[in-house]
Amino acid sequence: MSGNRIYLFDTTLRDGEQSPGVSLNVEEKLEIAHQLARLGVDVIEAGFPIASPGDFAAVEAIARQVRGPIIAGLCRATRQDIDRTWEAIREAESPRIHTFLATSDIHLQYKLQKSREEVLSQAVEAVKYAKKYCSDVEFSAEDASRSDVDFLAQVIEKVIDAGATVVNLPDTVGYAVPEEFGRFIRTMYEKVPNIDKAILSVHCHDDLGMAVANSLAGIINGARQVECAVNGIGERAGNAALEEIIMALYTRRAFYEKEININYGELFRTSRLVSSLTGMRVQPNKAIVGKNAFAHESGIHQDGVLKERSTYEIMSPELIGLSRGSLVLGKHSGRHAFKEHMIELGYQLNEDELDLAFRAFKEIADKKKEVTNDDLVALVMDKVWSIPERFKLTYLHVSSGTNIVPTATVKLAIDDMTFEAAATGDGPVDAACRAVDKITDIYGRMLDYKLNAVSSGKDALGEVVSHIEINGKLYGGRGLSTDIIEASVKSYINAINKFYYEKQQHAGPA
Ligand SMILES: [Zn+2]
């Protein structure tokens, strides 16, 4: 492999999933992992197996099913953590144990209450122990950017001697600035004599909005792996955005002179999938994947782009898989045309999935004249890639107004039976949710919800993404309808179904 090759380590499913309000189930994580494999990232960090049984199950499923990228599992530098991680990733095509320990004095003093000597020997022990299981071991020096450089250099040298194949230097708290962070990486090269025996990695957070800039400064100064997350999600202000790193290295390749191996055409779809499943919407002005990233508003700009695209565009939207075309399908489109169109959009549906999607498409096409690509993507998310619907909405009637108490009547299908309940509430959506509670005997609390018009026009599809608290845990709910109240209630029921599904899964052996 050429020395200019940069490895992309995606942590959407670990650090990204730690974003406040995000909680993905095993199926959702698998969908994202498969998509990351199609995109062609080098490493997928699938989760933190010891954190919870759900995390373990997701990492294990990804390790078993996803082929192509290295599958990494995170663990603290203890035997128990390493054992659990190995158990989860052992069946991966190429497994990696990723162990971490803080090296900054702040963390040593207040968090770990350990001396530098103790931390050094714990790090070495952990790597040696992990190495017994797995040839690929990554060591992260947590809070590296605020660590004493001489101590850090000593830790790095010793963990490489112990067998670490990748050494990650995170800017855990997002405090670094590019010039300084670049110098820091270069210093490590100078101070660690055996550094060429491992791949140096960076992992930057966006607290000051410099995660991508810091990562690129790291790359210029010798880092060969970059850790990032789709749409830049992650702890607090998030991680370096994967799509920004990729497109910076591509668009400015003459400057960086680095190679990456990625299917660019999967970028937009990956962003869309992560946004849909996590419920974290992408801001319109977000670089690369934001709704406005390729929109030209000013007449002068529009005129320029029409004459010659490069006047105002440095990247082509088609390259990242964003097609400019909107409508092709309508009410009279047949199954074959539908199938071809879905393949063009990148959805390789099997026959059962195609049946489901096509039926849902016909229902929507009956209600609205034009079915856009955005509608179709939302439909796949809603109907095909969803967990089993234990509770299914079959009837909804609400009455509300200025001087009446909002009341709702709801019918839900459970197996082959239909159950009905009525309730009052603070508003029509609340009333309907209370009626749902009466039937399901599961009591949720809708903390917030966002309405997203999937397409434009009076008959637009509305997508509601909500956060529902059930038994102290957060569940993301999604609902799709041309009616806003119905979409909201569906998102609530979707979260209830997720809760129910998780409960069923964990009822078996953990
Ligand atoms: Zn992080």
XYZ file of C-alpha atoms and ligand atoms in Angstrom:
511
model
C 0.000 0.000 0.000
C 1.298 3.411 -0.891
C 2.455 5.685 1.899
C -0.005 8.294 0.702
C -3.021 6.157 1.446
C -5.364 7.572 4.110
C -7.571 5.116 6.007
C -11.086 6.201 6.846
C -12.269 4.988 10.233
C -15.964 5.579 10.676
C -17.315 5.924 14.206
C -20.920 6.826 13.372
C -22.135 3.730 15.191
C -20.050 4.337 18.324
C -19.204 7.997 18.909
C -22.054 9.098 16.609
C -24.546 6.971 18.445
C -23.450 8.722 21.661
C -25.093 11.900 20.343
C -27.671 13.134 22.830
C -31.111 11.791 21.900
C -29.860 9.136 19.478
C -30.635 5.497 20.110
C -30.418 2.937 17.311
C -31.597 -0.655 17.503
C -29.683 -3.623 16.119
C -31.442 -3.591 12.718
C -30.857 0.119 12.241
C -27.180 -0.256 13.115
C -26.885 -3.134 10.659
C -28.446 -1.054 7.874
C -25.970 1.735 8.507
C -23.042 -0.711 8.679
C -24.017 -2.293 5.349
C -24.246 1.168 3.811
C -20.827 2.127 5.227
C -19.447 -1.026 3.613
C -20.996 -0.004 0.281
C -19.471 3.436 0.700
C -16.179 1.658 1.242
C -14.831 2.998 4.534
C -11.753 1.120 5.738
C -12.873 0.603 9.333
C -16.304 0.530 10.949
C -16.291 1.104 14.685
C -19.450 -0.850 15.434
C -19.903 0.033 19.100
C -18.788 -0.331 22.694
C -19.773 -3.932 23.512
C -19.528 -3.780 27.297
C -21.751 -0.690 27.503
C -25.036 -2.624 27.241
C -26.486 -5.919 25.969
C -27.962 -3.981 23.027
C -24.544 -2.584 22.111
C -23.019 -6.035 22.332
C -25.719 -7.567 20.119
C -25.273 -4.867 17.471
C -21.483 -5.236 17.340
C -21.805 -9.012 17.156
C -24.378 -8.862 14.347
C -22.253 -6.418 12.341
C -19.133 -8.548 12.841
C -20.997 -11.604 11.587
C -22.771 -10.046 8.639
C -20.886 -7.080 7.251
C -18.023 -7.881 4.911
C -15.335 -5.635 3.520
C -14.242 -3.154 6.167
C -12.367 -3.944 9.360
C -14.871 -4.160 12.242
C -13.630 -2.499 15.416
C -15.083 -2.737 18.913
C -14.203 -0.214 21.614
C -13.137 -1.129 25.150
C -11.470 0.423 28.148
C -8.011 -0.841 29.012
C -9.164 -3.658 31.287
C -9.269 -7.406 30.793
C -13.010 -7.620 31.351
C -13.697 -4.972 28.677
C -11.275 -6.544 26.222
C -12.785 -10.010 26.746
C -16.265 -8.704 26.064
C -15.180 -6.821 22.941
C -13.374 -9.825 21.544
C -16.448 -11.967 22.142
C -18.481 -9.498 20.055
C -16.071 -9.069 17.121
C -14.366 -12.446 16.868
C -16.394 -13.564 13.862
C -15.578 -10.501 11.794
C -13.701 -10.964 8.536
C -11.075 -8.544 9.879
C -11.602 -7.771 13.570
C -9.898 -4.954 15.478
C -9.779 -4.407 19.223
C -9.753 -0.692 19.998
C -8.725 -0.021 23.570
C -8.354 3.376 25.201
C -6.902 4.997 28.285
C -6.536 8.665 29.147
C -3.047 10.174 29.217
C -3.629 13.805 30.222
C -2.807 14.908 33.770
C -6.331 16.312 34.156
C -7.818 12.895 33.453
C -5.180 11.051 35.475
C -5.693 13.212 38.520
C -9.467 13.644 38.572
C -10.953 10.780 36.615
C -8.592 7.832 36.968
C -6.763 8.873 40.148
C -3.686 7.130 38.885
C -0.037 8.064 38.493
C 1.691 8.282 35.126
C 3.582 5.072 35.890
C 0.336 3.232 36.613
C -1.276 4.467 33.398
C 1.766 3.529 31.340
C 1.810 -0.031 32.646
C -1.977 -0.399 32.328
C -1.823 0.699 28.668
C 0.973 -1.755 27.886
C -0.802 -4.585 29.730
C -4.054 -3.912 27.880
C -2.407 -3.959 24.456
C -0.501 -7.150 25.281
C -3.695 -8.766 26.523
C -5.705 -7.704 23.449
C -2.905 -8.934 21.235
C -3.422 -12.483 22.500
C -6.807 -12.437 20.768
C -6.310 -10.232 17.769
C -3.390 -9.165 15.587
C -5.020 -5.790 14.861
C -5.018 -3.675 18.021
C -5.617 0.056 18.155
C -4.661 2.062 21.204
C -6.201 5.487 21.862
C -4.618 7.917 24.255
C -7.739 9.698 25.438
C -7.342 13.482 25.740
C -4.025 13.164 23.872
C -4.047 16.779 22.696
C -3.957 17.999 26.313
C -1.386 15.451 27.470
C 2.232 16.143 28.331
C 4.054 15.415 25.063
C 7.000 13.606 26.617
C 4.791 11.342 28.686
C 2.518 10.722 25.710
C 5.489 9.878 23.502
C 6.649 7.378 26.107
C 3.191 5.731 26.229
C 3.026 5.526 22.425
C 6.476 3.994 22.135
C 5.668 1.357 24.752
C 2.244 0.397 23.340
C 3.773 0.009 19.882
C 6.434 -2.248 21.416
C 3.583 -4.184 23.034
C 2.040 -4.740 19.611
C -0.354 -1.862 18.885
C -0.817 -1.603 15.116
C -2.686 1.709 15.186
C -2.146 4.558 17.627
C -4.881 7.136 17.869
C -4.313 10.657 19.193
C -7.703 12.231 19.858
C -8.590 15.808 20.490
C -11.219 14.444 22.851
C -12.553 17.782 24.037
C -12.304 19.705 20.752
C -9.812 22.195 22.176
C -7.067 22.101 19.559
C -6.596 24.510 16.648
C -5.186 23.367 13.285
C -1.627 24.761 13.340
C -1.094 23.559 16.871
C -2.645 20.146 16.278
C -0.551 19.616 13.145
C 2.602 20.524 15.078
C 1.529 18.123 17.826
C 1.278 15.209 15.370
C 4.653 16.089 13.854
C 6.189 16.235 17.344
C 4.967 12.694 18.000
C 6.730 11.561 14.841
C 9.925 13.140 16.080
C 9.703 11.890 19.643
C 8.591 8.286 19.134
C 11.444 6.240 17.620
C 9.319 3.237 16.572
C 6.414 5.310 15.215
C 6.775 3.876 11.691
C 5.730 0.478 13.047
C 2.171 1.688 13.604
C -0.416 3.733 11.771
C -0.925 7.106 13.426
C -4.571 8.145 13.705
C -6.477 11.317 14.615
C -9.926 11.702 16.156
C -11.117 15.287 16.457
C -14.205 16.810 18.035
C -16.008 19.858 16.774
C -16.485 21.947 19.927
C -14.845 24.948 18.280
C -15.987 23.995 14.779
C -12.487 22.845 13.817
C -12.758 19.055 13.806
C -12.320 18.706 10.048
C -9.598 21.372 9.864
C -7.720 19.732 12.739
C -8.022 16.291 11.155
C -6.653 17.596 7.859
C -3.798 19.329 9.701
C -3.104 15.937 11.263
C -3.049 14.298 7.842
C -0.635 16.876 6.424
C 1.674 16.137 9.330
C 1.713 12.378 8.999
C -1.537 10.918 10.352
C -2.613 8.037 8.116
C -5.952 7.139 9.693
C -8.717 9.645 10.299
C -11.670 8.934 12.563
C -14.912 10.591 11.624
C -18.694 10.210 11.580
C -21.365 10.628 8.929
C -22.928 14.113 9.083
C -20.414 14.949 11.835
C -22.592 13.496 14.581
C -21.096 12.463 17.922
C -20.578 13.497 21.532
C -21.515 17.168 22.172
C -20.770 19.191 19.016
C -19.868 15.966 17.223
C -16.934 14.465 15.352
C -15.180 15.423 12.153
C -17.698 14.929 9.338
C -16.798 11.936 7.146
C -18.197 13.484 3.957
C -16.253 16.716 4.484
C -12.954 14.910 5.023
C -13.563 12.780 1.929
C -14.531 15.672 -0.320
C -11.716 17.906 0.951
C -9.180 15.168 0.136
C -10.829 14.601 -3.249
C -11.535 18.163 -4.380
C -8.153 19.428 -3.195
C -6.211 16.269 -4.060
C -3.574 18.284 -5.884
C -2.856 20.012 -2.588
C -3.094 17.088 -0.153
C -1.685 14.412 -2.474
C -3.379 11.640 -0.506
C -5.290 8.626 -1.715
C -8.538 7.293 -0.363
C -10.581 4.394 -1.636
C -14.257 5.327 -1.516
C -17.378 4.965 -3.640
C -18.201 8.655 -3.864
C -21.615 7.954 -5.360
C -22.768 6.486 -2.030
C -22.026 9.616 0.002
C -25.353 11.372 -0.204
C -27.337 8.207 0.385
C -25.216 7.395 3.444
C -25.883 10.837 4.872
C -29.595 10.510 4.224
C -29.772 7.058 5.810
C -27.945 8.144 8.965
C -30.081 11.245 9.253
C -33.299 9.256 8.833
C -32.406 6.508 11.275
C -30.903 8.725 13.977
C -33.537 11.434 13.652
C -30.718 14.011 13.555
C -31.503 16.231 10.632
C -28.792 17.762 8.528
C -28.756 21.556 8.645
C -29.587 23.020 5.197
C -26.271 24.871 4.889
C -24.166 21.856 5.931
C -21.159 21.367 3.635
C -21.456 18.587 1.011
C -24.740 17.003 2.129
C -26.900 19.936 3.258
C -30.034 20.663 1.260
C -28.542 23.943 0.034
C -25.004 22.715 -0.574
C -25.499 22.770 -4.349
C -28.341 25.293 -4.592
C -27.621 28.566 -6.345
C -29.915 31.388 -5.317
C -28.412 34.508 -6.871
C -29.350 35.144 -10.492
C -25.747 35.946 -11.371
C -24.619 32.616 -9.928
C -27.406 30.682 -11.658
C -26.537 32.278 -14.967
C -22.856 31.467 -14.456
C -23.507 27.814 -13.607
C -25.716 27.411 -16.660
C -22.968 28.799 -18.889
C -20.165 26.875 -17.225
C -20.632 24.921 -14.051
C -17.131 25.513 -12.676
C -17.825 29.253 -12.396
C -19.526 28.701 -9.042
C -19.310 24.962 -8.379
C -16.172 23.263 -7.079
C -17.749 19.805 -6.847
C -20.342 17.993 -8.845
C -23.492 16.911 -7.010
C -23.711 13.811 -9.225
C -20.342 12.649 -7.894
C -21.751 12.226 -4.382
C -24.869 10.523 -5.695
C -27.185 13.502 -5.693
C -29.307 13.483 -8.820
C -30.827 16.731 -10.012
C -33.836 15.040 -11.558
C -36.946 15.013 -9.426
C -40.003 13.279 -10.756
C -40.293 10.225 -12.919
C -42.933 8.092 -11.252
C -46.694 8.592 -10.979
C -49.920 6.803 -10.326
C -49.742 4.766 -13.526
C -46.198 3.543 -13.163
C -45.908 -0.213 -13.088
C -43.939 -2.516 -10.846
C -41.109 -2.907 -13.330
C -40.600 0.832 -13.801
C -40.753 1.196 -10.046
C -38.113 -1.485 -9.541
C -35.779 0.062 -12.137
C -36.224 3.459 -10.566
C -35.393 2.146 -7.094
C -32.212 0.529 -8.401
C -31.245 3.851 -9.935
C -31.759 5.422 -6.533
C -29.456 2.770 -5.083
C -32.010 0.544 -3.375
C -31.431 -3.107 -4.158
C -34.681 -4.468 -2.788
C -35.434 -8.172 -2.674
C -38.844 -9.408 -3.934
C -40.574 -9.145 -0.549
C -39.192 -5.687 0.079
C -40.161 -4.651 -3.406
C -43.727 -5.841 -2.817
C -43.980 -3.822 0.375
C -42.468 -0.734 -1.190
C -44.557 -0.951 -4.335
C -47.793 -1.260 -2.362
C -46.851 1.762 -0.260
C -45.909 3.657 -3.419
C -49.352 2.968 -4.946
C -51.051 4.263 -1.798
C -49.048 7.478 -1.939
C -49.491 7.848 -5.686
C -53.255 7.706 -5.106
C -53.064 10.636 -2.706
C -50.624 12.850 -4.556
C -50.005 13.508 -8.209
C -46.262 13.378 -8.299
C -44.074 11.031 -6.339
C -40.565 12.429 -5.964
C -37.304 10.655 -5.206
C -37.432 12.077 -1.704
C -40.861 10.512 -1.230
C -39.494 7.161 -2.354
C -36.524 7.271 -0.012
C -38.807 8.178 2.899
C -41.127 5.364 1.911
C -38.349 2.771 1.966
C -37.304 3.978 5.401
C -40.867 3.830 6.642
C -42.138 0.624 5.120
C -39.235 -1.609 4.234
C -36.417 -0.998 6.647
C -38.451 -0.952 9.758
C -38.881 -3.243 12.712
C -41.924 -5.537 12.922
C -45.119 -3.602 13.521
C -46.668 -5.155 16.594
C -49.123 -2.272 16.810
C -50.498 -0.899 13.592
C -52.684 2.174 13.207
C -55.858 1.360 11.282
C -58.118 4.263 12.220
C -57.645 7.757 13.607
C -60.221 10.405 14.303
C -59.467 13.590 16.209
C -61.589 16.545 17.107
C -60.103 19.757 18.372
C -60.847 23.443 18.183
C -60.802 26.654 20.192
C -63.369 25.777 22.806
C -63.419 22.012 22.886
C -61.269 19.513 24.741
C -59.082 17.715 22.163
C -60.379 14.169 21.822
C -59.104 11.250 19.778
C -60.415 7.836 18.809
C -57.811 5.319 17.709
C -58.005 1.795 16.356
C -54.918 -0.413 16.416
C -54.464 -3.799 14.829
C -52.605 -6.339 16.953
C -52.134 -9.639 15.129
C -55.566 -10.147 13.566
C -57.566 -8.288 16.174
C -58.567 -4.657 16.238
C -58.700 -2.661 19.445
C -60.291 0.719 19.930
C -59.836 3.432 22.555
C -60.650 7.095 23.014
C -58.894 9.705 25.124
C -58.574 13.426 25.717
C -55.312 15.347 25.842
C -53.541 18.695 25.672
C -53.850 18.678 21.905
C -54.997 16.313 19.170
C -51.655 14.470 18.949
C -51.464 14.113 22.725
C -55.034 12.823 22.865
C -54.293 10.224 20.177
C -51.108 9.099 21.961
C -53.040 8.659 25.220
C -55.583 6.521 23.360
C -52.690 4.444 21.959
C -51.361 3.992 25.525
C -54.711 2.615 26.648
C -54.552 -0.100 24.001
C -50.869 -1.002 24.228
C -50.503 -0.579 27.994
C -47.117 0.984 27.226
C -46.811 4.546 28.437
C -44.566 6.870 26.513
C -43.782 10.550 26.768
C -43.193 12.515 23.580
C -40.300 14.823 24.414
C -40.075 16.609 21.116
C -40.949 16.185 17.526
C -39.892 17.664 14.251
C -41.948 17.872 11.128
C -40.104 17.595 7.868
C -41.864 18.163 4.581
C -40.381 15.389 2.469
C -41.529 16.954 -0.767
C -43.108 20.247 -1.728
C -46.641 21.176 -2.694
C -50.024 21.009 -1.023
C -50.112 17.223 -1.111
C -46.591 16.888 0.268
C -45.678 13.940 2.422
C -44.900 14.928 5.987
C -42.284 13.007 7.906
C -42.429 13.345 11.667
C -39.368 12.384 13.686
C -39.935 12.283 17.427
C -38.163 11.357 20.619
C -40.247 9.255 22.972
C -39.265 8.347 26.512
C -40.460 4.908 27.602
C -39.387 3.409 30.932
C -36.629 6.018 31.227
C -35.098 5.232 27.824
C -35.244 7.262 24.629
C -36.640 5.878 21.390
C -36.662 7.615 18.043
C -39.970 7.395 16.210
C -40.676 8.072 12.563
C -44.008 8.473 10.862
C -44.964 9.300 7.319
C -48.281 10.633 6.051
C -49.840 13.388 3.983
C -51.625 14.333 7.237
C -49.465 15.910 9.958
C -51.409 14.580 12.933
C -51.439 11.089 11.503
C -47.676 11.263 10.812
C -47.122 12.333 14.449
C -49.217 9.503 15.868
C -47.466 7.041 13.560
C -44.086 8.237 14.819
C -45.310 7.644 18.372
C -46.499 4.127 17.505
C -43.206 3.463 15.718
C -41.326 4.231 18.961
C -43.729 2.012 20.933
C -43.065 -0.782 18.426
C -39.324 -0.330 18.848
C -39.679 -0.552 22.607
C -41.817 -3.672 22.294
C -39.408 -5.257 19.814
C -36.419 -4.579 22.063
C -38.250 -6.053 25.048
C -39.024 -9.215 23.079
C -35.428 -9.557 21.937
C -34.028 -9.170 25.425
C -36.563 -11.571 26.849
C -34.420 -14.393 25.411
C -30.893 -15.185 26.596
C -28.961 -11.898 26.795
Zn -14.890 10.950 20.370
